[in-house]
mmCIF file of C-alpha atoms in Angstrom:
data_model
loop_
_atom_site.group_PDB
_atom_site.id
_atom_site.type_symbol
_atom_site.label_atom_id
_atom_site.label_comp_id
_atom_site.label_asym_id
_atom_site.label_seq_id
_atom_site.Cartn_x
_atom_site.Cartn_y
_atom_site.Cartn_z
ATOM 1 C CA MET A 1 -31.786 3.698 8.658
ATOM 2 C CA THR A 2 -28.884 5.542 10.128
ATOM 3 C CA THR A 3 -25.333 4.489 8.185
ATOM 4 C CA ILE A 4 -22.323 6.714 8.804
ATOM 5 C CA LEU A 5 -18.663 6.120 8.123
ATOM 6 C CA PHE A 6 -15.873 7.240 11.006
ATOM 7 C CA ASN A 7 -12.549 7.674 10.631
ATOM 8 C CA LYS A 8 -11.169 6.558 13.725
ATOM 9 C CA PRO A 9 -8.028 7.694 15.196
ATOM 10 C CA PHE A 10 -5.110 5.847 16.535
ATOM 11 C CA ASN A 11 -6.077 5.104 20.844
ATOM 12 C CA VAL A 12 -9.678 5.045 20.258
ATOM 13 C CA LEU A 13 -11.850 2.519 21.815
ATOM 14 C CA SER A 14 -14.647 1.290 18.826
ATOM 15 C CA GLN A 15 -16.669 1.055 21.668
ATOM 16 C CA PHE A 16 -19.429 4.036 23.304
ATOM 17 C CA THR A 17 -17.906 3.344 26.668
ATOM 18 C CA ASP A 18 -14.847 2.592 28.035
ATOM 19 C CA LYS A 19 -15.699 -0.420 30.582
ATOM 20 C CA GLY A 20 -12.572 -1.899 31.203
ATOM 21 C CA SER A 21 -10.109 0.949 31.774
ATOM 22 C CA GLU A 22 -8.556 1.005 35.720
ATOM 23 C CA GLY A 23 -6.776 3.795 34.844
ATOM 24 C CA ALA A 24 -7.538 7.346 33.174
ATOM 25 C CA PRO A 25 -10.465 7.029 30.880
ATOM 26 C CA ARG A 26 -9.361 6.230 27.339
ATOM 27 C CA GLN A 27 -11.422 7.879 24.504
ATOM 28 C CA THR A 28 -14.029 5.976 22.827
ATOM 29 C CA LEU A 29 -16.355 6.554 19.788
ATOM 30 C CA SER A 30 -18.320 9.100 22.136
ATOM 31 C CA ASP A 31 -15.837 11.333 22.394
ATOM 32 C CA TYR A 32 -16.661 11.601 18.777
ATOM 33 C CA ILE A 33 -20.363 10.579 17.999
ATOM 34 C CA ASP A 34 -23.261 11.822 19.703
ATOM 35 C CA LEU A 35 -26.138 10.007 17.233
ATOM 36 C CA PRO A 36 -28.538 7.922 19.849
ATOM 37 C CA GLY A 37 -29.165 4.217 18.541
ATOM 38 C CA ILE A 38 -26.243 3.890 16.210
ATOM 39 C CA TYR A 39 -23.573 1.006 17.011
ATOM 40 C CA PRO A 40 -19.910 -0.378 15.002
ATOM 41 C CA ALA A 41 -20.386 -2.745 12.624
ATOM 42 C CA GLY A 42 -16.920 -4.899 13.183
ATOM 43 C CA ARG A 43 -14.625 -3.538 15.162
ATOM 44 C CA LEU A 44 -10.953 -1.709 14.679
ATOM 45 C CA ASP A 45 -8.454 -2.548 18.147
ATOM 46 C CA ARG A 46 -7.521 0.453 19.840
ATOM 47 C CA ASP A 47 -4.172 0.537 18.083
ATOM 48 C CA SER A 48 -5.492 0.843 14.344
ATOM 49 C CA GLU A 49 -7.161 3.778 12.622
ATOM 50 C CA GLY A 50 -9.437 4.155 9.951
ATOM 51 C CA LEU A 51 -13.011 3.190 8.284
ATOM 52 C CA LEU A 52 -15.697 2.579 11.344
ATOM 53 C CA VAL A 53 -18.969 2.081 9.662
ATOM 54 C CA LEU A 54 -21.690 2.729 12.269
ATOM 55 C CA THR A 55 -25.922 1.794 11.824
ATOM 56 C CA ASP A 56 -28.872 1.202 13.044
ATOM 57 C CA ASP A 57 -28.994 -1.376 10.726
ATOM 58 C CA GLY A 58 -29.069 -5.057 12.043
ATOM 59 C CA GLU A 59 -28.924 -6.599 9.100
ATOM 60 C CA LEU A 60 -26.263 -4.040 7.574
ATOM 61 C CA GLN A 61 -24.305 -4.784 10.687
ATOM 62 C CA ALA A 62 -24.774 -8.606 10.204
ATOM 63 C CA LYS A 63 -23.421 -8.297 6.569
ATOM 64 C CA ILE A 64 -20.403 -5.883 7.471
ATOM 65 C CA ALA A 65 -19.310 -8.311 10.681
ATOM 66 C CA ASN A 66 -19.794 -11.678 9.417
ATOM 67 C CA PRO A 67 -17.315 -13.244 7.764
ATOM 68 C CA ARG A 68 -19.567 -15.456 6.097
ATOM 69 C CA HIS A 69 -20.388 -12.739 3.662
ATOM 70 C CA LYS A 70 -17.127 -11.937 2.608
ATOM 71 C CA LEU A 71 -16.872 -8.701 2.335
ATOM 72 C CA PRO A 72 -13.819 -7.260 1.766
ATOM 73 C CA LYS A 73 -11.911 -4.856 3.815
ATOM 74 C CA THR A 74 -8.959 -3.457 2.423
ATOM 75 C CA TYR A 75 -6.025 -1.795 4.377
ATOM 76 C CA TRP A 76 -3.068 -0.160 4.387
ATOM 77 C CA VAL A 77 -0.349 -1.356 6.592
ATOM 78 C CA GLN A 78 2.962 0.263 7.123
ATOM 79 C CA VAL A 79 5.323 -2.726 7.706
ATOM 80 C CA GLU A 80 8.926 -3.397 8.842
ATOM 81 C CA ARG A 81 11.522 -3.738 5.993
ATOM 82 C CA ILE A 82 10.316 -4.244 1.872
ATOM 83 C CA PRO A 83 8.214 -7.467 1.703
ATOM 84 C CA ASP A 84 9.804 -9.073 -1.468
ATOM 85 C CA ASP A 85 7.460 -11.162 -3.643
ATOM 86 C CA ALA A 86 7.560 -13.896 -1.855
ATOM 87 C CA ALA A 87 6.364 -12.483 0.976
ATOM 88 C CA LEU A 88 3.399 -10.544 -0.679
ATOM 89 C CA GLN A 89 2.838 -14.184 -2.330
ATOM 90 C CA THR A 90 1.967 -15.927 1.133
ATOM 91 C CA LEU A 91 -0.351 -12.793 2.169
ATOM 92 C CA ARG A 92 -2.221 -13.730 -1.019
ATOM 93 C CA ASP A 93 -2.067 -17.551 -0.703
ATOM 94 C CA GLY A 94 -2.967 -17.632 2.917
ATOM 95 C CA VAL A 95 -0.689 -17.450 6.231
ATOM 96 C CA ASN A 96 -0.757 -19.937 8.215
ATOM 97 C CA LEU A 97 -1.773 -18.797 12.016
ATOM 98 C CA LYS A 98 -2.517 -20.162 15.257
ATOM 99 C CA ASP A 99 -6.222 -20.174 14.757
ATOM 100 C CA GLY A 100 -5.973 -21.790 11.268
ATOM 101 C CA VAL A 101 -4.675 -20.479 7.484
ATOM 102 C CA THR A 102 -6.218 -17.494 6.380
ATOM 103 C CA ARG A 103 -8.482 -16.757 3.147
ATOM 104 C CA PRO A 104 -6.368 -16.058 0.289
ATOM 105 C CA ALA A 105 -5.906 -11.909 0.038
ATOM 106 C CA GLN A 106 -4.688 -9.291 -2.343
ATOM 107 C CA ALA A 107 -1.115 -7.873 -1.368
ATOM 108 C CA ARG A 108 0.659 -5.516 -3.004
ATOM 109 C CA ARG A 109 3.330 -2.893 -2.076
ATOM 110 C CA ILE A 110 2.002 0.636 -2.763
ATOM 111 C CA VAL A 111 3.897 4.487 -2.182
ATOM 112 C CA GLU A 112 2.793 6.126 1.061
ATOM 113 C CA PRO A 113 -0.813 7.113 1.004
ATOM 114 C CA LYS A 114 -1.082 10.777 -0.418
ATOM 115 C CA MET A 115 -3.884 11.570 1.983
ATOM 116 C CA LEU A 116 -2.469 10.047 5.088
ATOM 117 C CA TRP A 117 -2.747 12.696 8.641
ATOM 118 C CA LEU A 118 -0.494 12.669 11.360
ATOM 119 C CA ARG A 119 -0.734 10.145 14.057
ATOM 120 C CA ASP A 120 -0.400 11.051 17.446
ATOM 121 C CA PRO A 121 2.249 9.538 18.684
ATOM 122 C CA PRO A 122 4.199 9.223 15.549
ATOM 123 C CA VAL A 123 5.234 5.769 14.716
ATOM 124 C CA ARG A 124 8.924 5.519 15.817
ATOM 125 C CA PHE A 125 11.339 6.094 12.868
ATOM 126 C CA ARG A 126 14.485 3.774 12.546
ATOM 127 C CA LYS A 127 17.431 4.684 10.388
ATOM 128 C CA SER A 128 18.304 1.173 10.266
ATOM 129 C CA VAL A 129 15.539 -0.419 9.424
ATOM 130 C CA PRO A 130 13.477 0.715 6.616
ATOM 131 C CA ASP A 131 9.577 0.794 6.493
ATOM 132 C CA CYS A 132 7.189 0.051 3.380
ATOM 133 C CA TRP A 133 3.441 0.802 2.842
ATOM 134 C CA ILE A 134 1.470 -2.411 1.546
ATOM 135 C CA GLU A 135 -2.057 -2.406 0.340
ATOM 136 C CA LEU A 136 -3.978 -5.252 2.163
ATOM 137 C CA THR A 137 -7.358 -6.572 0.925
ATOM 138 C CA ILE A 138 -8.887 -9.533 3.246
ATOM 139 C CA ARG A 139 -12.559 -11.209 3.415
ATOM 140 C CA GLU A 140 -12.988 -12.144 6.660
ATOM 141 C CA GLY A 141 -11.824 -10.872 9.895
ATOM 142 C CA LYS A 142 -9.761 -13.097 12.508
ATOM 143 C CA ASN A 143 -8.630 -11.641 15.499
ATOM 144 C CA ARG A 144 -5.826 -8.690 14.917
ATOM 145 C CA GLN A 145 -5.648 -10.859 11.770
ATOM 146 C CA VAL A 146 -3.833 -8.358 9.539
ATOM 147 C CA ARG A 147 -1.172 -7.837 12.415
ATOM 148 C CA ARG A 148 -0.610 -11.571 12.599
ATOM 149 C CA MET A 149 -0.348 -11.811 8.862
ATOM 150 C CA THR A 150 2.339 -9.477 8.296
ATOM 151 C CA ALA A 151 4.176 -10.754 11.243
ATOM 152 C CA ALA A 152 3.953 -14.499 9.875
ATOM 153 C CA VAL A 153 5.737 -13.412 6.877
ATOM 154 C CA GLY A 154 8.946 -11.839 8.491
ATOM 155 C CA HIS A 155 7.309 -7.777 8.186
ATOM 156 C CA PRO A 156 5.761 -6.680 11.454
ATOM 157 C CA THR A 157 2.883 -4.051 11.470
ATOM 158 C CA LEU A 158 3.932 -0.311 12.627
ATOM 159 C CA ARG A 159 0.927 1.332 11.431
ATOM 160 C CA LEU A 160 -2.492 -0.096 10.698
ATOM 161 C CA ILE A 161 -5.618 1.861 8.680
ATOM 162 C CA ARG A 162 -8.483 0.414 7.357
ATOM 163 C CA TYR A 163 -8.915 2.249 4.089
ATOM 164 C CA ALA A 164 -12.356 0.481 2.747
ATOM 165 C CA VAL A 165 -15.285 -1.719 3.854
ATOM 166 C CA GLY A 166 -16.955 -2.933 0.443
ATOM 167 C CA GLY A 167 -17.298 0.121 -1.187
ATOM 168 C CA TRP A 168 -17.362 2.615 1.204
ATOM 169 C CA THR A 169 -14.083 4.228 1.710
ATOM 170 C CA LEU A 170 -12.230 6.677 3.923
ATOM 171 C CA GLU A 171 -11.972 9.386 1.076
ATOM 172 C CA GLY A 172 -12.540 12.582 2.029
ATOM 173 C CA LEU A 173 -12.799 11.550 5.119
ATOM 174 C CA GLY A 174 -10.200 13.632 8.307
ATOM 175 C CA SER A 175 -9.014 11.497 11.258
ATOM 176 C CA GLY A 176 -11.943 11.785 14.237
ATOM 177 C CA LYS A 177 -14.405 13.156 11.423
ATOM 178 C CA TRP A 178 -18.079 11.035 10.139
ATOM 179 C CA ARG A 179 -20.354 11.599 7.785
ATOM 180 C CA HIS A 180 -23.955 10.164 6.870
ATOM 181 C CA VAL A 181 -24.034 7.503 3.974
#
């Protein structure tokens, strides 16, 4: 059994081929990983960064990707403005989205993580609009869920990094790097 942790950079597809590109080819996992027979267990959107688990173990893939297993996934989210306690409590209680109410989450303000890498391109800085980092742990995976949750409480996401999947984290793993577990 092979399982690796990969720190997916911004603007990289969570797949090994680019089937939908009509213009210039987009970066995929194959630009970083050359191991046969492994596949992502879950996805990260192209505009999201961070931890992606890849494996050749179908049971492990199902455990990670299927929401019925309720495996926690922790995100570091840079948002516009500073969320007050009421906004954080709404994230904790569950946010009403178009496809239903999210499961309760853990949410707290954090200082900017020290292990952050530079993003290319960088997040647009606006002098007139402060930003803040929050840590959000969810146990489901609706499409673009974290971005929709923060927008619903009035704090659009500027940068989204998945820090942990279950007990695995990004600790010691630079952007675009991977390691066996």
